[in-house]
Coordinates of C-alpha atoms in Angstrom, one line a residue:
Chain Z
L179 CA 118.8 121.2 125.6
A180 CA 116.2 119.8 124.3
K181 CA 115.9 115.8 124.0
T182 CA 113.4 113.6 122.7
T183 CA 113.0 109.9 123.5
Q184 CA 110.6 107.1 122.8
P185 CA 110.3 103.3 122.9
I186 CA 112.8 101.7 120.8
S187 CA 109.9 98.9 119.3
M188 CA 106.4 98.1 119.3
D189 CA 104.3 95.3 118.0
S190 CA 100.8 95.3 116.6
Y191 CA 98.5 93.3 114.6
E192 CA 96.7 94.7 111.5
G193 CA 93.6 96.4 112.3
Q194 CA 94.7 97.9 115.1
E195 CA 94.8 101.5 116.6
V196 CA 98.7 102.2 117.3
N197 CA 100.0 104.8 119.9
I198 CA 103.4 105.9 119.8
T199 CA 104.5 108.5 122.6
C200 CA 108.0 110.6 122.7
S201 CA 108.7 112.5 125.6
H202 CA 110.4 115.7 125.2
N203 CA 110.7 117.3 128.8
N204 CA 112.9 120.2 127.6
I205 CA 110.6 121.1 124.9
A206 CA 110.8 125.0 124.5
T207 CA 108.0 127.6 123.9
N208 CA 108.5 128.1 120.3
D209 CA 109.0 124.2 119.4
Y210 CA 107.0 122.3 116.8
I211 CA 106.7 118.5 117.2
T212 CA 106.7 116.5 113.9
W213 CA 106.5 112.8 113.3
Y214 CA 108.4 110.8 110.5
Q215 CA 108.0 107.4 109.1
Q216 CA 111.3 105.8 107.6
F217 CA 110.9 102.8 105.5
P218 CA 114.4 100.7 105.1
S219 CA 117.0 102.4 102.1
Q220 CA 114.6 105.4 102.3
G221 CA 114.7 109.0 104.2
P222 CA 112.3 110.1 107.1
R223 CA 108.6 110.7 105.3
F224 CA 106.3 113.4 107.2
I225 CA 103.6 112.2 108.8
I226 CA 102.0 114.8 111.0
Q227 CA 102.9 118.4 112.9
G228 CA 101.7 119.9 115.9
Y229 CA 102.1 122.4 118.4
K230 CA 99.1 121.7 120.8
T231 CA 96.1 119.9 121.4
K232 CA 95.2 117.5 118.9
V233 CA 96.1 117.5 115.1
T234 CA 94.4 115.3 112.4
N235 CA 95.1 114.6 108.9
E236 CA 94.3 111.3 106.5
V237 CA 96.7 109.5 107.8
A238 CA 97.3 109.9 111.7
S239 CA 96.4 112.0 114.5
L240 CA 98.8 113.7 117.1
F241 CA 98.0 114.2 120.3
I242 CA 99.8 116.6 122.5
P243 CA 99.0 117.4 126.2
A244 CA 98.9 120.9 127.6
D245 CA 102.5 120.9 129.4
R246 CA 103.4 119.6 125.7
K247 CA 106.2 117.5 127.8
S248 CA 105.1 114.3 125.3
S249 CA 103.2 113.7 122.5
T250 CA 101.3 110.6 121.0
L251 CA 101.2 109.7 117.4
S252 CA 98.0 107.6 116.8
L253 CA 97.7 105.3 113.5
P254 CA 94.1 104.0 112.9
R255 CA 93.6 100.8 112.0
V256 CA 97.4 99.7 111.0
S257 CA 98.3 97.2 108.1
L258 CA 101.1 95.5 107.2
S259 CA 102.5 98.3 105.3
D260 CA 102.6 100.6 108.4
T261 CA 105.2 98.1 109.5
A262 CA 108.4 101.2 109.4
V263 CA 110.2 103.1 112.0
Y264 CA 108.5 106.7 113.3
Y265 CA 110.5 109.2 115.0
C266 CA 109.7 112.4 116.5
R267 CA 111.3 115.6 116.4
T268 CA 111.3 118.7 118.1
Y269 CA 112.1 122.1 116.3
N270 CA 113.5 125.1 117.9
F271 CA 115.3 127.8 116.8
N272 CA 116.1 126.2 113.8
K273 CA 117.9 123.5 115.7
F274 CA 115.8 120.0 115.1
Y275 CA 116.1 116.9 117.6
F276 CA 115.3 113.7 116.4
G277 CA 114.2 110.5 119.1
S278 CA 116.2 107.5 118.3
G279 CA 112.7 106.0 116.3
T280 CA 110.5 103.3 117.3
K281 CA 110.5 100.7 115.1
L282 CA 107.0 99.3 114.5
N283 CA 106.5 95.9 113.8
V284 CA 102.7 95.2 112.2
K285 CA 101.8 91.3 112.0
P286 CA 99.1 89.7 109.7
Chain I
E80 CA 107.9 116.2 90.8
A81 CA 111.2 115.1 91.5
G82 CA 112.3 114.5 95.1
V83 CA 115.3 115.3 97.1
T84 CA 118.5 112.9 95.5
Q85 CA 121.4 112.0 96.9
F86 CA 124.6 110.6 95.7
P87 CA 126.0 108.1 95.8
S88 CA 123.6 105.7 97.7
H89 CA 126.4 104.0 99.5
S90 CA 130.4 104.5 99.8
V91 CA 132.7 102.4 101.1
I92 CA 136.5 104.3 102.3
E93 CA 139.0 103.7 103.9
K94 CA 140.4 105.5 106.9
G95 CA 142.3 108.7 105.7
Q96 CA 140.7 109.1 102.4
T97 CA 138.3 111.8 101.1
V98 CA 134.2 111.0 100.5
T99 CA 132.3 113.7 98.9
L100 CA 128.4 113.5 99.1
R101 CA 126.3 115.2 97.1
C102 CA 122.7 116.4 97.2
D103 CA 120.0 118.1 95.0
P104 CA 117.0 119.4 96.7
I105 CA 113.8 119.4 95.5
S106 CA 113.7 122.7 92.9
G107 CA 112.7 125.9 94.2
H108 CA 113.3 124.8 97.6
D109 CA 115.7 127.4 99.6
N110 CA 116.2 125.5 102.5
L111 CA 118.6 122.6 102.5
Y112 CA 120.0 120.4 105.9
W113 CA 122.1 117.8 106.2
Y114 CA 121.5 115.2 109.2
R115 CA 123.6 112.1 110.0
R116 CA 122.6 109.1 111.8
V117 CA 124.9 106.9 113.4
M118 CA 124.3 103.4 113.6
G119 CA 122.1 102.8 116.9
K120 CA 121.7 106.7 117.4
E121 CA 119.2 109.3 117.0
I122 CA 119.4 111.2 113.7
K123 CA 121.4 114.2 114.4
F124 CA 121.2 118.1 112.8
L125 CA 124.5 118.7 110.8
L126 CA 123.6 122.2 109.2
H127 CA 121.5 124.2 107.3
F128 CA 121.7 126.4 103.9
V129 CA 119.4 129.0 103.0
K130 CA 120.0 129.4 99.1
E131 CA 124.0 129.4 99.0
S132 CA 124.3 130.9 102.9
K133 CA 125.2 128.9 105.8
Q134 CA 122.4 129.2 108.4
D135 CA 123.3 127.0 111.0
E136 CA 126.2 124.6 110.9
S137 CA 126.5 123.7 115.1
G138 CA 125.6 120.5 114.4
M139 CA 129.0 120.1 112.2
P140 CA 130.9 117.4 114.3
N141 CA 134.3 119.0 113.3
N142 CA 136.4 120.8 110.6
R143 CA 137.0 117.4 108.8
F144 CA 134.0 118.2 107.6
L145 CA 132.7 120.8 104.9
A146 CA 129.7 121.8 103.7
E147 CA 128.9 124.0 100.3
R148 CA 125.9 125.2 98.3
T149 CA 127.5 127.2 95.3
G150 CA 124.7 129.1 93.6
G151 CA 121.8 127.8 95.8
T152 CA 121.3 124.9 94.1
Y153 CA 122.6 121.1 94.8
S154 CA 124.9 120.8 97.9
T155 CA 128.1 118.9 98.4
L156 CA 129.4 117.4 102.3
K157 CA 133.4 116.3 102.2
V158 CA 134.7 114.5 104.7
Q159 CA 138.7 114.7 104.6
P160 CA 140.1 113.0 105.8
A161 CA 137.5 110.1 107.1
E162 CA 137.7 108.3 110.5
L163 CA 135.8 105.2 111.3
E164 CA 133.4 107.2 113.5
D165 CA 132.2 108.7 110.7
S166 CA 130.7 105.9 109.5
G167 CA 126.4 106.1 109.4
V168 CA 123.9 107.2 107.0
Y169 CA 123.7 110.9 105.7
F170 CA 120.6 112.4 105.3
C171 CA 119.7 115.7 103.5
A172 CA 116.3 117.6 103.5
S173 CA 114.9 120.3 101.6
S174 CA 112.0 122.9 102.5
Q175 CA 110.6 125.9 101.2
V176 CA 110.5 129.4 103.2
L177 CA 110.8 128.9 106.6
L178 CA 108.3 131.1 108.0
T179 CA 106.9 128.6 110.5
P180 CA 108.5 125.1 110.5
S181 CA 107.8 123.6 107.1
E182 CA 107.7 120.3 105.9
Q183 CA 111.0 118.6 105.1
Y184 CA 111.4 116.1 102.5
F185 CA 114.0 113.8 102.5
G186 CA 116.2 112.4 100.3
P187 CA 117.2 108.7 100.7
G188 CA 120.4 109.3 102.2
T189 CA 123.9 108.1 101.6
R190 CA 125.4 105.2 103.9
L191 CA 129.1 105.9 104.4
T192 CA 131.1 103.3 105.7
V193 CA 134.8 104.0 106.9
T194 CA 137.3 100.9 107.0

């Protein structure tokens, strides 16, 4: 059974790069890895998705090692508005497994 | 373009009562998903519709939960009778054709409190 685990919380300061790692030891061959951002009273919002190696878009990068048992979301130069809960999620055969979320607190 | 909407935003009911949650997906999205987050735990998948058909309902906790999507548009999730452990936030999401894992758009959720 796929299971994702991630740190409960992280603190950072404005302008720093933040890396959040998610473990998914039982990831299956066909699983994709997706990261979401959630603000209070809102639903999760898609950030980035990948299968292997590195993926980059306008807001983040996603690093996935060769064994794919973990993934790291990298947020460059965070601002106060990046304070939110970040979820990793694996997808396999129409089943979705979310981590418990990492609460990122960005300080001035 | 309107996003995924859910109604109500918050519902407080007593144990034993019935509650119906509604989700309106993004227009044109055939895939509709229900998830639930119980306090302090991860978001869990409940079920997946493709148009009006249930593709996968393996995540539904028990037969007190009934989901429908008549006509392949909006969906309802009924809990009858509600129990204390049903409290949590229920999210709905929708996506387009599922050829590869496509981006899911989430609604704001319905916070259900069973007392």
